[in-house]
Amino acid sequence: MERTTSHEGTPVDGTSAGGPAGERTAGTRPPFDPTAFTAADEEKRRGVRRMKTIATGALLLAALVFALATWAENTGAGAWAGYVAAAAEAGMVGALADWFAVTALFKRPMGLPIPHTAIIPTKKDQLGRSLGDFVGDNFLSEEVVRRRLRSVGIGSRLGAWLARPESADRVTAELSTALRGALTVLRDGDVQAVVGEAITRRAHAREVAPGLGRMLERIVSDGGHRRVVDLVCVRAHDWLVWHSDSVMEAVAGGAPGWTPRFVDRKVGERVYKELLRFVGEMRDMPDHPAREALDRFLRDFAADLQSDDETRARVERLKSEILARDEVQDLIASAWSAVRAMVVAAAEDERSELRLRVRSSVLSLGARLSADGGLQGKVDGWIEGAAAHVVTTYRHEITSLITETIESWDAEHTSRKIEAHIGRDLQFIRINGTVVGALAGLAIHTAAQVLGG
């Protein structure tokens, strides 16, 4: 008895692909079988059986009419009986011929090894290759793809769609989801190692001294360093005011041991007052000689950074020492964690600046695409080129998917599945053959009687 299967590949009679019912572990899904009968397939098979019954009934009806008409003709019922018998006889011939043709597609009629029958089971692989070639020649050629895409006008349609606020919201949400998913999949350790290695390699490969020299030269030329000098002078003066005792004790503590204590204190006070006066004057006098000396030093240092080989070499050694420190490497590696957290938070927040800017950019792109014919042409050209590249480069892989999939199917099961889908329409061929055969037989008999008379 033929077994049928449900839409999940489970046989209807309760048995599984691997043995009796109940043998499969609970909760396991059977592997997907493209040739398995679904519930829709079963409904179509019932429709095929109904149409087979109708077509066979038409054949039996023609046989019955032929038998009755022949008997009536032999008993002298009149000329009409001959016309009916001829029509019924030709109807039977048509019905049998079309039954043979339809049956020969899926099986051998009555099991007889007649050549060129059971076409689908025996020629399945060849049909698969032919279907693959047909798809490749008629659907995956560069000319067909370009012509079809050109007629669609993707650029203008895409622009009109993106220009709608709801579409921009959807694109922004999808991009945010994709971004969060990508950041979730990435392993922090791997990314940190790559980022750290890339930054370190780039820093080692590029000399920093000339760039620092040019930057320092511009800063000094524009007077940008003066605010820093002002701040340092203010803070130094305030510190001296707050720590006068510490300064005097430090000066006194550095005096020789044979000097009297009151002399040490006097010297300390004098040094402190001079130091406080110097810092105060430097703070309050923009043209103080010390400031001018600092400007000259910075200008000379900027020039040395750009042209003095020894200074540049020292800077490079210092750079390498700094980069080699564990603290710096940890800082570089931790930069990824900070960036990742910031991006994820921005992607999840619908009102974040990131999402608002993305939405605005999508709307702007849609407006431009809708109005700019030149941009539409560029987008269409890019899409056509990409599609043409895919079909020309991977055409064989795409068509081989069709061929190899069909080759992997079971021949008999595939034949039954195809019959379930197109068999109902094929049964109409049998019915039409019966009717057309009867009309042809009637016409031929009529012509023979006319010509004979």
Coordinates of C-alpha atoms in Angstrom, one line a residue:
M1 CA 0.0 0.0 0.0
E2 CA 1.3 3.5 -0.9
R3 CA 2.3 5.6 2.1
T4 CA 1.8 9.3 2.1
T5 CA 3.5 11.8 4.3
S6 CA 2.3 14.9 6.1
H7 CA 3.7 18.4 5.4
E8 CA 6.5 17.9 8.0
G9 CA 7.7 14.7 6.3
T10 CA 5.9 12.3 8.8
P11 CA 4.1 9.5 7.1
V12 CA 0.3 9.6 7.4
D13 CA 0.1 6.0 8.5
G14 CA 2.0 6.7 11.7
T15 CA 5.4 5.3 10.8
S16 CA 8.5 7.4 10.7
A17 CA 11.4 7.5 8.2
G18 CA 13.5 5.5 10.6
G19 CA 11.1 2.8 11.8
P20 CA 7.8 2.2 13.6
A21 CA 5.8 4.9 15.2
G22 CA 7.1 6.0 18.5
E23 CA 10.8 5.1 17.7
R24 CA 11.7 8.7 17.1
T25 CA 12.9 10.6 20.1
A26 CA 10.3 13.0 21.4
G27 CA 10.8 16.6 20.5
T28 CA 13.1 15.9 17.4
R29 CA 12.0 17.3 14.1
P30 CA 12.5 15.1 11.1
P31 CA 14.9 16.4 8.4
F32 CA 13.3 18.5 5.7
D33 CA 12.3 16.6 2.6
P34 CA 11.5 18.7 -0.4
T35 CA 9.6 15.8 -2.0
A36 CA 7.5 15.0 1.1
F37 CA 3.7 15.4 0.6
T38 CA 2.3 18.4 2.4
A39 CA -1.3 18.8 3.4
A40 CA -1.9 20.9 0.3
D41 CA -0.3 18.1 -1.8
E42 CA -2.7 15.6 -0.3
E43 CA -5.6 17.8 -1.3
K44 CA -4.3 18.0 -4.8
R45 CA -3.9 14.3 -5.0
R46 CA -7.5 13.8 -4.0
G47 CA -8.5 16.3 -6.8
V48 CA -6.4 14.2 -9.3
R49 CA -8.2 11.0 -8.2
R50 CA -11.6 12.7 -8.7
M51 CA -10.6 13.8 -12.2
K52 CA -9.2 10.4 -13.0
T53 CA -12.6 8.9 -12.0
I54 CA -14.4 11.4 -14.3
A55 CA -12.1 10.8 -17.2
T56 CA -12.4 7.0 -16.8
G57 CA -16.1 7.4 -16.5
A58 CA -16.1 9.2 -19.9
L59 CA -14.2 6.3 -21.5
L60 CA -16.7 3.8 -20.0
L61 CA -19.6 5.9 -21.1
A62 CA -18.2 6.0 -24.7
A63 CA -17.8 2.2 -24.6
L64 CA -21.3 1.7 -23.4
V65 CA -22.8 4.0 -26.0
F66 CA -20.7 2.2 -28.7
A67 CA -22.0 -1.2 -27.5
L68 CA -25.7 0.0 -27.5
A69 CA -25.4 1.8 -30.8
T70 CA -23.8 -1.2 -32.5
W71 CA -26.5 -3.4 -31.2
A72 CA -29.2 -1.0 -32.4
E73 CA -27.6 -0.7 -35.8
N74 CA -27.5 -4.5 -36.1
T75 CA -31.2 -4.8 -35.2
G76 CA -32.1 -2.3 -37.9
A77 CA -32.8 0.7 -35.7
G78 CA -31.9 3.1 -38.5
A79 CA -29.0 5.1 -39.9
W80 CA -28.6 7.2 -36.8
A81 CA -27.2 4.2 -34.9
G82 CA -24.2 4.1 -37.3
Y83 CA -23.5 7.8 -36.6
V84 CA -23.7 7.3 -32.8
A85 CA -21.5 4.1 -33.0
A86 CA -18.9 5.9 -35.1
A87 CA -18.8 8.8 -32.7
A88 CA -18.5 6.6 -29.6
E89 CA -15.9 4.4 -31.2
A90 CA -13.7 7.4 -32.1
G91 CA -14.3 8.8 -28.6
M92 CA -13.0 5.5 -27.1
V93 CA -9.9 5.7 -29.3
G94 CA -9.2 9.3 -28.3
A95 CA -9.8 8.5 -24.6
L96 CA -7.4 5.5 -24.7
A97 CA -4.7 7.4 -26.7
D98 CA -4.8 10.3 -24.3
W99 CA -4.8 7.9 -21.3
F100 CA -1.7 6.3 -22.7
A101 CA 0.0 9.7 -23.2
V102 CA -0.8 11.0 -19.8
T103 CA 0.1 7.8 -18.0
A104 CA 3.3 7.4 -19.9
L105 CA 4.6 10.7 -18.3
F106 CA 4.6 9.2 -14.8
K107 CA 4.7 5.4 -15.2
R108 CA 4.7 2.5 -17.6
P109 CA 1.1 1.9 -18.8
M110 CA -0.1 -1.4 -17.3
G111 CA 3.5 -2.1 -16.3
L112 CA 4.5 -2.9 -19.9
P113 CA 8.2 -2.0 -20.8
I114 CA 7.1 0.2 -23.7
P115 CA 9.8 2.5 -25.0
H116 CA 9.6 6.2 -24.1
T117 CA 7.2 5.7 -21.2
A118 CA 7.6 6.6 -17.5
I119 CA 9.3 9.7 -18.8
I120 CA 9.6 11.7 -15.5
P121 CA 11.0 8.9 -13.4
T122 CA 13.5 7.7 -16.0
K123 CA 14.4 11.2 -17.4
K124 CA 14.3 13.0 -14.0
D125 CA 18.0 13.9 -14.0
Q126 CA 17.9 14.9 -17.7
L127 CA 14.9 17.1 -17.0
G128 CA 16.7 18.7 -14.1
R129 CA 19.6 19.6 -16.3
S130 CA 17.3 20.9 -19.0
L131 CA 15.4 23.0 -16.5
G132 CA 18.7 24.4 -15.1
D133 CA 19.9 25.2 -18.7
F134 CA 16.5 26.8 -19.4
V135 CA 16.6 29.0 -16.3
G136 CA 20.2 29.9 -17.1
D137 CA 19.5 30.8 -20.7
N138 CA 16.2 32.6 -20.2
F139 CA 16.4 34.1 -16.7
L140 CA 20.1 34.4 -15.8
S141 CA 21.6 36.0 -18.9
E142 CA 23.1 39.4 -18.5
E143 CA 20.9 41.0 -21.2
V144 CA 17.7 39.7 -19.6
V145 CA 18.7 40.9 -16.1
R146 CA 19.8 44.3 -17.3
R147 CA 16.7 44.8 -19.4
R148 CA 14.3 43.7 -16.6
L149 CA 16.0 45.9 -14.0
R150 CA 16.1 48.9 -16.4
S151 CA 12.3 48.5 -17.0
V152 CA 11.6 48.4 -13.3
G153 CA 13.3 51.8 -12.5
I154 CA 14.6 50.7 -9.1
G155 CA 16.3 54.1 -8.4
S156 CA 13.1 56.2 -8.6
R157 CA 11.0 53.6 -6.8
L158 CA 13.6 53.3 -4.0
G159 CA 13.8 57.1 -3.7
A160 CA 10.0 57.4 -3.4
W161 CA 9.9 54.6 -0.8
L162 CA 12.8 56.1 1.3
A163 CA 11.3 59.6 1.2
R164 CA 8.3 58.4 3.3
P165 CA 8.8 58.9 7.0
E166 CA 7.5 55.4 7.9
S167 CA 10.0 53.9 5.5
A168 CA 12.9 55.9 7.0
D169 CA 11.8 54.8 10.4
R170 CA 11.8 51.1 9.3
V171 CA 15.2 51.4 7.6
T172 CA 16.7 53.1 10.7
A173 CA 15.2 50.4 13.0
E174 CA 16.5 47.6 10.8
L175 CA 20.0 49.1 10.6
S176 CA 20.0 49.6 14.3
T177 CA 19.1 45.9 14.8
A178 CA 21.7 44.8 12.4
L179 CA 24.3 46.9 14.1
R180 CA 23.4 45.6 17.5
G181 CA 23.5 42.0 16.2
A182 CA 26.9 42.5 14.6
L183 CA 28.4 44.0 17.8
T184 CA 26.9 41.2 19.9
V185 CA 28.4 38.5 17.6
L186 CA 31.9 40.1 17.7
R187 CA 34.1 38.8 20.5
D188 CA 35.5 41.7 22.5
G189 CA 38.9 40.1 23.0
D190 CA 39.4 39.5 19.3
V191 CA 38.4 43.0 18.4
Q192 CA 40.5 44.6 21.1
A193 CA 43.5 42.6 19.9
V194 CA 43.0 43.7 16.3
V195 CA 42.4 47.4 17.3
G196 CA 45.4 47.4 19.6
E197 CA 47.6 45.8 17.0
A198 CA 46.4 48.1 14.2
I199 CA 47.0 51.3 16.3
T200 CA 50.4 50.1 17.5
R201 CA 51.5 49.1 14.0
R202 CA 50.3 52.4 12.5
A203 CA 52.0 54.4 15.3
H204 CA 55.3 52.6 14.8
A205 CA 55.2 53.0 11.0
R206 CA 54.7 56.7 11.1
E207 CA 57.2 59.2 12.4
V208 CA 55.5 61.6 14.8
A209 CA 58.2 64.2 15.4
P210 CA 57.7 66.3 12.2
G211 CA 54.0 66.4 12.7
L212 CA 54.4 67.4 16.4
G213 CA 56.9 70.1 15.3
R214 CA 54.5 71.6 12.7
M215 CA 51.7 71.6 15.2
L216 CA 53.8 73.2 17.9
E217 CA 55.0 75.8 15.4
R218 CA 51.5 76.8 14.5
I219 CA 50.4 76.9 18.2
V220 CA 53.3 79.2 19.1
S221 CA 52.8 81.4 16.0
D222 CA 49.1 81.8 16.9
G223 CA 49.9 82.4 20.6
G224 CA 47.8 79.4 21.5
H225 CA 50.3 78.4 24.2
R226 CA 49.9 81.6 26.1
R227 CA 46.7 80.5 27.8
V228 CA 48.5 77.5 29.1
V229 CA 51.4 79.7 30.4
D230 CA 48.9 82.0 32.0
L231 CA 47.2 79.1 33.8
V232 CA 50.5 77.6 34.9
C233 CA 51.6 81.0 36.3
V234 CA 48.3 81.5 38.2
R235 CA 48.4 78.1 39.7
A236 CA 52.1 78.4 40.6
H237 CA 51.5 81.7 42.3
D238 CA 48.5 80.3 44.2
W239 CA 50.5 77.3 45.3
L240 CA 53.4 79.4 46.5
V241 CA 50.9 81.5 48.6
W242 CA 49.3 78.4 50.1
H243 CA 52.6 76.6 50.8
S244 CA 54.9 79.4 51.8
D245 CA 56.1 77.4 54.9
S246 CA 56.9 74.4 52.8
V247 CA 59.0 76.4 50.4
M248 CA 61.0 78.1 53.1
E249 CA 61.5 74.8 55.0
A250 CA 62.7 73.2 51.8
V251 CA 65.3 76.0 51.2
A252 CA 66.4 76.0 54.8
G253 CA 66.7 72.2 54.9
G254 CA 69.1 72.3 51.9
A255 CA 71.5 74.7 53.7
P256 CA 74.8 73.5 55.1
G257 CA 74.8 72.2 58.6
W258 CA 77.3 74.7 59.9
T259 CA 75.2 77.8 59.1
P260 CA 73.1 79.2 61.9
R261 CA 69.4 78.5 61.9
F262 CA 68.3 82.1 61.8
V263 CA 70.5 82.6 58.7
D264 CA 68.8 79.6 57.0
R265 CA 65.4 81.1 57.8
K266 CA 66.4 84.5 56.4
V267 CA 67.7 82.9 53.2
G268 CA 64.5 80.8 52.9
E269 CA 62.3 83.9 53.3
R270 CA 64.4 85.8 50.8
V271 CA 64.3 83.0 48.2
Y272 CA 60.5 82.6 48.8
K273 CA 59.9 86.3 48.3
E274 CA 62.0 86.5 45.1
L275 CA 60.3 83.4 43.8
L276 CA 56.8 84.7 44.6
R277 CA 57.7 88.1 43.0
F278 CA 59.1 86.4 39.9
V279 CA 56.0 84.2 39.4
G280 CA 53.7 87.2 40.1
E281 CA 55.5 89.3 37.5
M282 CA 55.4 86.5 35.0
R283 CA 51.7 86.1 35.6
D284 CA 50.9 89.8 35.3
M285 CA 53.3 90.9 32.5
P286 CA 52.5 89.5 29.1
D287 CA 55.9 90.8 27.8
H288 CA 57.9 89.3 30.7
P289 CA 61.4 88.2 29.6
A290 CA 60.8 84.7 30.9
R291 CA 57.8 84.4 28.6
E292 CA 59.8 85.6 25.7
A293 CA 62.5 83.1 26.5
L294 CA 59.8 80.3 26.7
D295 CA 58.5 81.4 23.3
R296 CA 62.0 81.2 21.8
F297 CA 62.5 77.8 23.4
L298 CA 59.3 76.4 21.9
R299 CA 60.0 77.8 18.5
D300 CA 63.5 76.3 18.5
F301 CA 62.1 73.0 19.8
A302 CA 59.5 73.0 17.0
A303 CA 62.2 73.5 14.4
D304 CA 64.3 70.8 15.9
L305 CA 61.4 68.3 15.8
Q306 CA 61.1 68.9 12.1
S307 CA 64.8 69.1 11.0
D308 CA 67.1 67.9 13.8
D309 CA 67.9 64.2 13.4
E310 CA 68.9 63.6 17.0
T311 CA 65.8 65.3 18.4
R312 CA 63.6 63.2 16.0
A313 CA 65.3 60.0 17.0
R314 CA 64.8 60.8 20.7
V315 CA 61.1 61.4 20.1
E316 CA 60.8 58.1 18.3
R317 CA 62.5 56.2 21.1
L318 CA 60.2 57.9 23.6
K319 CA 57.2 57.0 21.4
S320 CA 58.3 53.3 21.3
E321 CA 58.8 53.3 25.1
I322 CA 55.3 54.8 25.7
L323 CA 53.6 52.3 23.4
A324 CA 55.4 49.4 25.0
R325 CA 54.0 50.2 28.4
D326 CA 51.2 47.9 29.6
E327 CA 49.1 50.8 30.7
V328 CA 49.0 52.2 27.2
Q329 CA 48.2 48.9 25.6
D330 CA 45.4 48.4 28.2
L331 CA 44.1 51.9 27.3
I332 CA 44.1 51.1 23.6
A333 CA 42.3 47.8 24.1
S334 CA 39.7 49.3 26.4
A335 CA 38.9 51.9 23.7
W336 CA 36.9 49.2 21.9
S337 CA 34.7 48.5 24.9
A338 CA 33.9 52.2 25.3
V339 CA 33.1 52.6 21.7
R340 CA 31.0 49.4 21.6
A341 CA 29.0 50.4 24.7
M342 CA 28.4 53.9 23.2
V343 CA 27.3 52.6 19.8
V344 CA 25.0 49.9 21.3
A345 CA 23.4 52.5 23.6
A346 CA 22.9 54.9 20.7
A347 CA 21.4 52.2 18.5
E348 CA 18.9 51.1 21.2
D349 CA 17.7 54.7 21.9
E350 CA 15.2 55.8 19.4
R351 CA 15.9 59.5 20.2
S352 CA 19.7 59.2 20.1
E353 CA 21.7 61.5 17.9
L354 CA 22.9 58.5 15.9
R355 CA 19.5 57.2 15.0
L356 CA 18.1 60.7 14.3
R357 CA 21.0 61.4 12.0
V358 CA 20.6 58.1 10.2
R359 CA 16.9 58.7 9.8
S360 CA 17.6 62.2 8.5
S361 CA 20.1 60.9 6.0
V362 CA 17.7 58.2 4.8
L363 CA 15.0 60.8 4.2
S364 CA 17.5 63.1 2.4
L365 CA 18.7 60.3 0.2
G366 CA 15.1 59.4 -0.7
A367 CA 14.3 63.0 -1.6
R368 CA 17.4 63.2 -3.8
L369 CA 16.7 59.9 -5.5
S370 CA 13.1 61.0 -6.2
A371 CA 14.1 64.3 -7.8
D372 CA 17.5 63.7 -9.3
G373 CA 17.4 61.8 -12.6
G374 CA 21.1 61.6 -12.8
L375 CA 21.4 60.0 -9.3
Q376 CA 18.6 57.6 -10.3
G377 CA 20.6 56.6 -13.3
K378 CA 23.7 56.0 -11.2
V379 CA 21.8 53.8 -8.7
D380 CA 20.2 51.8 -11.6
G381 CA 23.6 51.4 -13.2
W382 CA 25.1 50.1 -9.9
I383 CA 22.3 47.7 -9.3
E384 CA 22.4 46.5 -12.9
G385 CA 26.2 46.0 -12.8
A386 CA 26.0 44.1 -9.5
A387 CA 23.2 41.9 -10.7
A388 CA 25.0 41.3 -14.0
H389 CA 28.2 40.4 -12.2
V390 CA 26.3 37.9 -10.0
V391 CA 24.5 36.1 -12.9
T392 CA 27.6 36.0 -15.1
T393 CA 30.0 34.9 -12.3
Y394 CA 27.7 32.5 -10.4
R395 CA 25.3 31.4 -13.1
H396 CA 26.6 27.9 -13.2
E397 CA 26.4 27.6 -9.4
I398 CA 22.8 28.8 -9.4
T399 CA 21.7 26.5 -12.2
S400 CA 23.6 23.6 -10.7
L401 CA 21.6 24.1 -7.5
I402 CA 18.4 23.3 -9.5
T403 CA 20.1 20.3 -11.2
E404 CA 21.7 18.8 -8.1
T405 CA 18.5 19.3 -6.1
I406 CA 16.4 17.4 -8.6
E407 CA 19.0 14.7 -9.0
S408 CA 18.9 14.1 -5.2
W409 CA 15.1 13.5 -5.3
D410 CA 13.7 9.9 -5.3
A411 CA 12.5 9.3 -8.9
E412 CA 9.2 7.5 -8.0
H413 CA 8.3 9.9 -5.2
T414 CA 9.1 12.9 -7.4
S415 CA 6.9 11.6 -10.1
R416 CA 4.0 11.2 -7.7
K417 CA 4.6 14.7 -6.3
I418 CA 4.6 16.2 -9.8
E419 CA 1.5 14.3 -10.7
A420 CA -0.2 15.7 -7.7
H421 CA 0.4 19.2 -8.9
I422 CA -0.4 18.9 -12.6
G423 CA -2.3 15.6 -12.8
R424 CA -5.7 17.3 -12.5
D425 CA -5.1 19.4 -15.6
L426 CA -3.8 16.4 -17.5
Q427 CA -7.0 14.5 -16.8
F428 CA -8.8 17.2 -18.7
I429 CA -6.7 16.1 -21.7
R430 CA -8.3 12.7 -21.4
I431 CA -11.8 14.1 -21.2
N432 CA -11.1 16.4 -24.1
G433 CA -9.7 13.5 -26.1
T434 CA -12.9 11.6 -25.6
V435 CA -15.1 14.5 -26.7
V436 CA -12.8 15.6 -29.6
G437 CA -12.4 12.0 -30.7
A438 CA -16.2 11.5 -30.7
L439 CA -16.7 14.7 -32.8
A440 CA -13.9 13.7 -35.2
G441 CA -15.4 10.2 -35.6
L442 CA -18.8 11.6 -36.2
A443 CA -17.4 14.0 -38.8
I444 CA -15.4 11.3 -40.6
H445 CA -18.4 8.9 -40.6
T446 CA -20.6 11.7 -41.9
A447 CA -18.1 12.5 -44.7
A448 CA -17.8 8.8 -45.6
Q449 CA -21.6 8.5 -45.9
V450 CA -21.9 11.6 -48.0
L451 CA -19.1 10.6 -50.3
G452 CA -20.3 7.1 -50.5
G453 CA -23.8 8.1 -51.3

